[in-house]
CSV table of N, CA and C in Angstrom, one decimal:
chain,number,residue,atom,x,y,z
A,1,UNK,N,-48.1,-72.8,-36.0
A,1,UNK,CA,-49.2,-71.9,-36.1
A,1,UNK,C,-48.8,-70.7,-37.0
A,2,UNK,N,-49.7,-70.3,-37.8
A,2,UNK,CA,-49.4,-69.2,-38.7
A,2,UNK,C,-49.2,-67.9,-37.9
A,3,UNK,N,-48.4,-66.9,-38.5
A,3,UNK,CA,-48.3,-65.7,-37.8
A,3,UNK,C,-49.6,-64.9,-37.8
A,4,UNK,N,-50.5,-65.1,-38.8
A,4,UNK,CA,-51.8,-64.4,-38.7
A,4,UNK,C,-52.6,-64.9,-37.5
A,5,UNK,N,-52.5,-66.1,-37.2
A,5,UNK,CA,-53.2,-66.6,-36.0
A,5,UNK,C,-52.6,-66.1,-34.7
A,6,UNK,N,-51.3,-66.1,-34.7
A,6,UNK,CA,-50.6,-65.5,-33.5
A,6,UNK,C,-51.0,-64.0,-33.3
A,7,UNK,N,-51.0,-63.3,-34.4
A,7,UNK,CA,-51.5,-61.9,-34.4
A,7,UNK,C,-52.9,-61.7,-33.8
A,8,UNK,N,-53.8,-62.6,-34.3
A,8,UNK,CA,-55.2,-62.5,-33.8
A,8,UNK,C,-55.3,-62.8,-32.4
A,9,UNK,N,-54.6,-63.8,-31.9
A,9,UNK,CA,-54.6,-64.2,-30.5
A,9,UNK,C,-54.1,-63.1,-29.6
A,10,UNK,N,-52.9,-62.6,-29.9
A,10,UNK,CA,-52.3,-61.5,-29.1
A,10,UNK,C,-53.2,-60.3,-29.1
A,11,UNK,N,-53.8,-60.0,-30.3
A,11,UNK,CA,-54.7,-58.8,-30.3
A,11,UNK,C,-55.9,-59.0,-29.5
A,12,UNK,N,-56.4,-60.2,-29.4
A,12,UNK,CA,-57.6,-60.5,-28.5
A,12,UNK,C,-57.2,-60.4,-27.0
A,13,UNK,N,-56.0,-60.9,-26.7
A,13,UNK,CA,-55.5,-60.8,-25.3
A,13,UNK,C,-55.2,-59.4,-24.8
A,14,UNK,N,-54.8,-58.6,-25.8
A,14,UNK,CA,-54.3,-57.2,-25.4
A,14,UNK,C,-55.1,-56.2,-26.3
A,15,UNK,N,-56.4,-56.0,-26.0
A,15,UNK,CA,-57.2,-55.1,-26.9
A,15,UNK,C,-56.8,-53.6,-26.9
A,16,UNK,N,-56.0,-53.2,-26.0
A,16,UNK,CA,-55.6,-51.8,-25.9
A,16,UNK,C,-54.3,-51.5,-26.7
A,17,UNK,N,-53.9,-52.5,-27.5
A,17,UNK,CA,-52.7,-52.4,-28.3
A,17,UNK,C,-53.0,-52.8,-29.7
A,18,UNK,N,-52.2,-52.2,-30.7
A,18,UNK,CA,-52.3,-52.6,-32.1
A,18,UNK,C,-51.1,-53.5,-32.2
A,19,UNK,N,-51.3,-54.7,-32.8
A,19,UNK,CA,-50.2,-55.8,-32.9
A,19,UNK,C,-49.9,-56.0,-34.4
A,20,UNK,N,-48.7,-56.1,-34.7
A,20,UNK,CA,-48.3,-56.4,-36.1
A,20,UNK,C,-47.0,-57.0,-36.2
A,21,UNK,N,-46.7,-57.6,-37.4
A,21,UNK,CA,-45.4,-58.2,-37.7
A,21,UNK,C,-44.8,-57.4,-38.8
A,22,UNK,N,-43.6,-57.0,-38.7
A,22,UNK,CA,-42.9,-56.2,-39.7
A,22,UNK,C,-42.4,-57.1,-40.9
A,23,UNK,N,-42.1,-56.5,-42.0
A,23,UNK,CA,-41.6,-57.3,-43.2
A,23,UNK,C,-40.3,-57.9,-42.8
A,24,UNK,N,-39.6,-57.4,-41.8
A,24,UNK,CA,-38.3,-58.0,-41.4
A,24,UNK,C,-38.5,-59.1,-40.4
A,25,UNK,N,-39.8,-59.4,-40.0
A,25,UNK,CA,-40.1,-60.5,-39.1
A,25,UNK,C,-40.2,-60.2,-37.7
A,26,UNK,N,-40.0,-58.9,-37.3
A,26,UNK,CA,-40.1,-58.5,-35.9
A,26,UNK,C,-41.6,-58.4,-35.5
A,27,UNK,N,-41.9,-58.6,-34.2
A,27,UNK,CA,-43.3,-58.5,-33.7
A,27,UNK,C,-43.4,-57.2,-32.9
A,28,UNK,N,-44.4,-56.4,-33.2
A,28,UNK,CA,-44.6,-55.1,-32.6
A,28,UNK,C,-45.9,-54.9,-31.9
A,29,UNK,N,-46.0,-54.0,-31.0
A,29,UNK,CA,-47.3,-53.6,-30.4
A,29,UNK,C,-47.2,-52.1,-30.0
A,30,UNK,N,-48.2,-51.4,-30.3
A,30,UNK,CA,-48.3,-50.0,-30.0
A,30,UNK,C,-49.6,-49.7,-29.3
A,31,UNK,N,-49.5,-48.9,-28.2
A,31,UNK,CA,-50.7,-48.6,-27.4
A,31,UNK,C,-51.7,-47.8,-28.2
A,32,UNK,N,-53.0,-47.9,-27.9
A,32,UNK,CA,-54.0,-47.1,-28.6
A,32,UNK,C,-54.1,-45.7,-28.0
A,33,UNK,N,-53.6,-45.5,-26.8
A,33,UNK,CA,-53.8,-44.2,-26.1
A,33,UNK,C,-52.5,-43.7,-25.6
A,34,UNK,N,-52.3,-42.4,-25.5
A,34,UNK,CA,-51.0,-41.9,-25.0
A,34,UNK,C,-50.8,-42.3,-23.5
A,35,UNK,N,-49.5,-42.3,-23.1
A,35,UNK,CA,-49.2,-42.6,-21.8
A,35,UNK,C,-49.3,-41.4,-20.9
A,36,UNK,N,-49.7,-41.6,-19.6
A,36,UNK,CA,-49.7,-40.6,-18.6
A,36,UNK,C,-48.3,-40.4,-18.1
A,37,UNK,N,-48.1,-39.3,-17.4
A,37,UNK,CA,-46.8,-39.0,-16.8
A,37,UNK,C,-46.4,-40.1,-15.9
A,38,UNK,N,-47.4,-40.6,-15.1
A,38,UNK,CA,-47.1,-41.7,-14.1
A,38,UNK,C,-46.7,-43.0,-14.8
A,39,UNK,N,-47.4,-43.3,-15.9
A,39,UNK,CA,-47.0,-44.5,-16.7
A,39,UNK,C,-45.6,-44.3,-17.3
A,40,UNK,N,-45.2,-43.2,-17.8
A,40,UNK,CA,-43.9,-43.0,-18.3
A,40,UNK,C,-42.9,-43.1,-17.2
A,41,UNK,N,-43.2,-42.6,-16.0
A,41,UNK,CA,-42.3,-42.7,-14.9
A,41,UNK,C,-42.1,-44.1,-14.4
A,42,UNK,N,-43.2,-45.0,-14.7
A,42,UNK,CA,-43.1,-46.4,-14.3
A,42,UNK,C,-42.4,-47.2,-15.3
A,43,UNK,N,-41.9,-46.6,-16.4
A,43,UNK,CA,-41.1,-47.3,-17.4
A,43,UNK,C,-42.0,-47.8,-18.5
A,44,UNK,N,-43.2,-47.4,-18.7
A,44,UNK,CA,-44.0,-47.9,-19.8
A,44,UNK,C,-43.6,-47.3,-21.1
A,45,UNK,N,-43.8,-48.0,-22.2
A,45,UNK,CA,-43.5,-47.6,-23.5
A,45,UNK,C,-44.7,-47.6,-24.4
A,46,UNK,N,-44.7,-46.6,-25.3
A,46,UNK,CA,-45.8,-46.6,-26.3
A,46,UNK,C,-45.7,-47.7,-27.3
A,47,UNK,N,-44.5,-48.1,-27.7
A,47,UNK,CA,-44.3,-49.2,-28.7
A,47,UNK,C,-43.3,-50.1,-28.2
A,48,UNK,N,-43.5,-51.4,-28.3
A,48,UNK,CA,-42.6,-52.4,-27.9
A,48,UNK,C,-42.4,-53.4,-29.1
A,49,UNK,N,-41.3,-54.2,-29.1
A,49,UNK,CA,-41.0,-55.1,-30.1
A,49,UNK,C,-40.3,-56.3,-29.5
A,50,UNK,N,-40.4,-57.5,-30.3
A,50,UNK,CA,-39.7,-58.7,-29.9
A,50,UNK,C,-39.4,-59.5,-31.1
A,51,UNK,N,-38.6,-60.6,-30.9
A,51,UNK,CA,-38.2,-61.4,-32.0
A,51,UNK,C,-39.3,-62.4,-32.5
A,52,UNK,N,-40.2,-62.7,-31.5
A,52,UNK,CA,-41.3,-63.7,-31.8
A,52,UNK,C,-42.5,-63.5,-31.0
A,53,UNK,N,-43.6,-64.2,-31.3
A,53,UNK,CA,-44.9,-63.9,-30.5
A,53,UNK,C,-44.8,-64.1,-29.0
A,54,UNK,N,-44.1,-65.1,-28.6
A,54,UNK,CA,-44.0,-65.3,-27.1
A,54,UNK,C,-43.1,-64.1,-26.5
A,55,UNK,N,-42.1,-63.7,-27.2
A,55,UNK,CA,-41.3,-62.6,-26.7
A,55,UNK,C,-42.2,-61.3,-26.6
A,56,UNK,N,-43.1,-61.1,-27.6
A,56,UNK,CA,-44.0,-60.0,-27.5
A,56,UNK,C,-44.9,-60.1,-26.4
A,57,UNK,N,-45.5,-61.3,-26.1
A,57,UNK,CA,-46.4,-61.5,-25.0
A,57,UNK,C,-45.7,-61.2,-23.7
A,58,UNK,N,-44.4,-61.6,-23.6
A,58,UNK,CA,-43.6,-61.3,-22.4
A,58,UNK,C,-43.5,-59.8,-22.2
A,59,UNK,N,-43.2,-59.1,-23.3
A,59,UNK,CA,-43.1,-57.6,-23.2
A,59,UNK,C,-44.4,-57.0,-22.8
A,60,UNK,N,-45.5,-57.5,-23.3
A,60,UNK,CA,-46.8,-57.0,-23.0
A,60,UNK,C,-47.2,-57.3,-21.5
A,61,UNK,N,-46.8,-58.4,-21.0
A,61,UNK,CA,-47.1,-58.7,-19.6
A,61,UNK,C,-46.3,-57.8,-18.7
A,62,UNK,N,-45.0,-57.5,-19.1
A,62,UNK,CA,-44.2,-56.5,-18.4
A,62,UNK,C,-44.9,-55.2,-18.4
A,63,UNK,N,-45.4,-54.7,-19.5
A,63,UNK,CA,-46.1,-53.4,-19.6
A,63,UNK,C,-47.3,-53.4,-18.7
A,64,UNK,N,-48.1,-54.5,-18.7
A,64,UNK,CA,-49.2,-54.6,-17.8
A,64,UNK,C,-48.8,-54.5,-16.3
A,65,UNK,N,-47.7,-55.2,-15.9
A,65,UNK,CA,-47.3,-55.0,-14.5
A,65,UNK,C,-46.9,-53.6,-14.2
A,66,UNK,N,-46.3,-52.9,-15.1
A,66,UNK,CA,-45.9,-51.5,-14.9
A,66,UNK,C,-47.1,-50.6,-14.8
A,67,UNK,N,-48.2,-50.9,-15.5
A,67,UNK,CA,-49.4,-50.0,-15.4
A,67,UNK,C,-50.4,-50.5,-14.4
A,68,UNK,N,-50.2,-51.7,-13.8
A,68,UNK,CA,-51.1,-52.1,-12.8
A,68,UNK,C,-52.2,-53.0,-13.3
A,69,UNK,N,-52.1,-53.5,-14.6
A,69,UNK,CA,-53.1,-54.4,-15.1
A,69,UNK,C,-52.9,-55.8,-14.5
A,70,UNK,N,-54.0,-56.5,-14.5
A,70,UNK,CA,-53.9,-57.9,-13.9
A,70,UNK,C,-53.4,-58.9,-15.0
A,71,UNK,N,-53.4,-58.5,-16.2
A,71,UNK,CA,-53.0,-59.5,-17.3
A,71,UNK,C,-54.0,-59.6,-18.3
A,72,UNK,N,-53.8,-60.5,-19.3
A,72,UNK,CA,-54.7,-60.5,-20.5
A,72,UNK,C,-56.1,-61.0,-20.1
A,73,UNK,N,-56.3,-61.7,-19.0
A,73,UNK,CA,-57.6,-62.1,-18.7
A,73,UNK,C,-58.4,-61.0,-18.0
A,74,UNK,N,-57.7,-60.0,-17.6
A,74,UNK,CA,-58.4,-58.8,-16.9
A,74,UNK,C,-59.0,-57.9,-17.9
A,75,UNK,N,-59.9,-57.1,-17.5
A,75,UNK,CA,-60.5,-56.2,-18.5
A,75,UNK,C,-59.7,-55.0,-18.9
A,76,UNK,N,-58.4,-54.9,-18.4
A,76,UNK,CA,-57.5,-53.9,-18.8
A,76,UNK,C,-58.0,-52.5,-18.3
A,77,UNK,N,-58.5,-52.5,-17.1
A,77,UNK,CA,-58.8,-51.2,-16.4
A,77,UNK,C,-57.8,-50.9,-15.4
A,78,UNK,N,-57.3,-49.7,-15.4
A,78,UNK,CA,-56.3,-49.4,-14.4
A,78,UNK,C,-56.9,-49.3,-13.0
A,79,UNK,N,-56.1,-49.7,-12.0
A,79,UNK,CA,-56.6,-49.6,-10.6
A,79,UNK,C,-55.9,-48.4,-10.0
A,80,UNK,N,-56.8,-47.5,-9.4
A,80,UNK,CA,-56.2,-46.3,-8.8
A,80,UNK,C,-55.6,-46.7,-7.4
A,81,UNK,N,-54.9,-45.8,-6.8
A,81,UNK,CA,-54.2,-46.0,-5.5
A,81,UNK,C,-55.2,-46.3,-4.4
A,82,UNK,N,-56.4,-45.7,-4.4
A,82,UNK,CA,-57.4,-45.9,-3.4
A,82,UNK,C,-57.9,-47.3,-3.4
A,83,UNK,N,-58.0,-47.9,-4.6
A,83,UNK,CA,-58.5,-49.3,-4.7
A,83,UNK,C,-57.4,-50.3,-4.3
A,84,UNK,N,-56.2,-49.9,-4.4
A,84,UNK,CA,-55.1,-50.8,-4.0
A,84,UNK,C,-54.8,-50.9,-2.5
A,85,UNK,N,-55.2,-49.8,-1.8
A,85,UNK,CA,-54.9,-49.8,-0.4
A,85,UNK,C,-55.9,-50.7,0.4
A,86,UNK,N,-55.3,-51.5,1.3
A,86,UNK,CA,-56.2,-52.3,2.1
A,86,UNK,C,-56.9,-51.4,3.1
A,87,UNK,N,-58.1,-51.8,3.5
A,87,UNK,CA,-58.8,-51.1,4.4
A,87,UNK,C,-60.1,-51.8,4.8
A,88,UNK,N,-60.9,-51.2,5.6
A,88,UNK,CA,-62.1,-51.8,6.0
A,88,UNK,C,-63.1,-52.0,4.8
A,89,UNK,N,-63.8,-53.0,4.8
A,89,UNK,CA,-64.8,-53.3,3.8
A,89,UNK,C,-65.9,-52.2,3.8
A,90,UNK,N,-66.4,-51.8,2.7
A,90,UNK,CA,-67.5,-50.8,2.7
A,90,UNK,C,-68.7,-51.2,3.3
């Protein structure tokens, strides 16, 4: 698969990130929005990189786990603490 196709697929899976491949062949992703203090405390990064497309996806999945996203099939909306707590149904 061409790197253009990989770029397009990853960009579709992670719409809150800008995805690119450097002239040196590294794969990069940068968030569209600044991190909150809580996200920084959770170990989130503004920009990540990897050797190949799957490595970048792995890094993106890790970032999603740190921010509370459900993954690329999710709408990429953060879940607040109230929504995470189990409790009686409304």
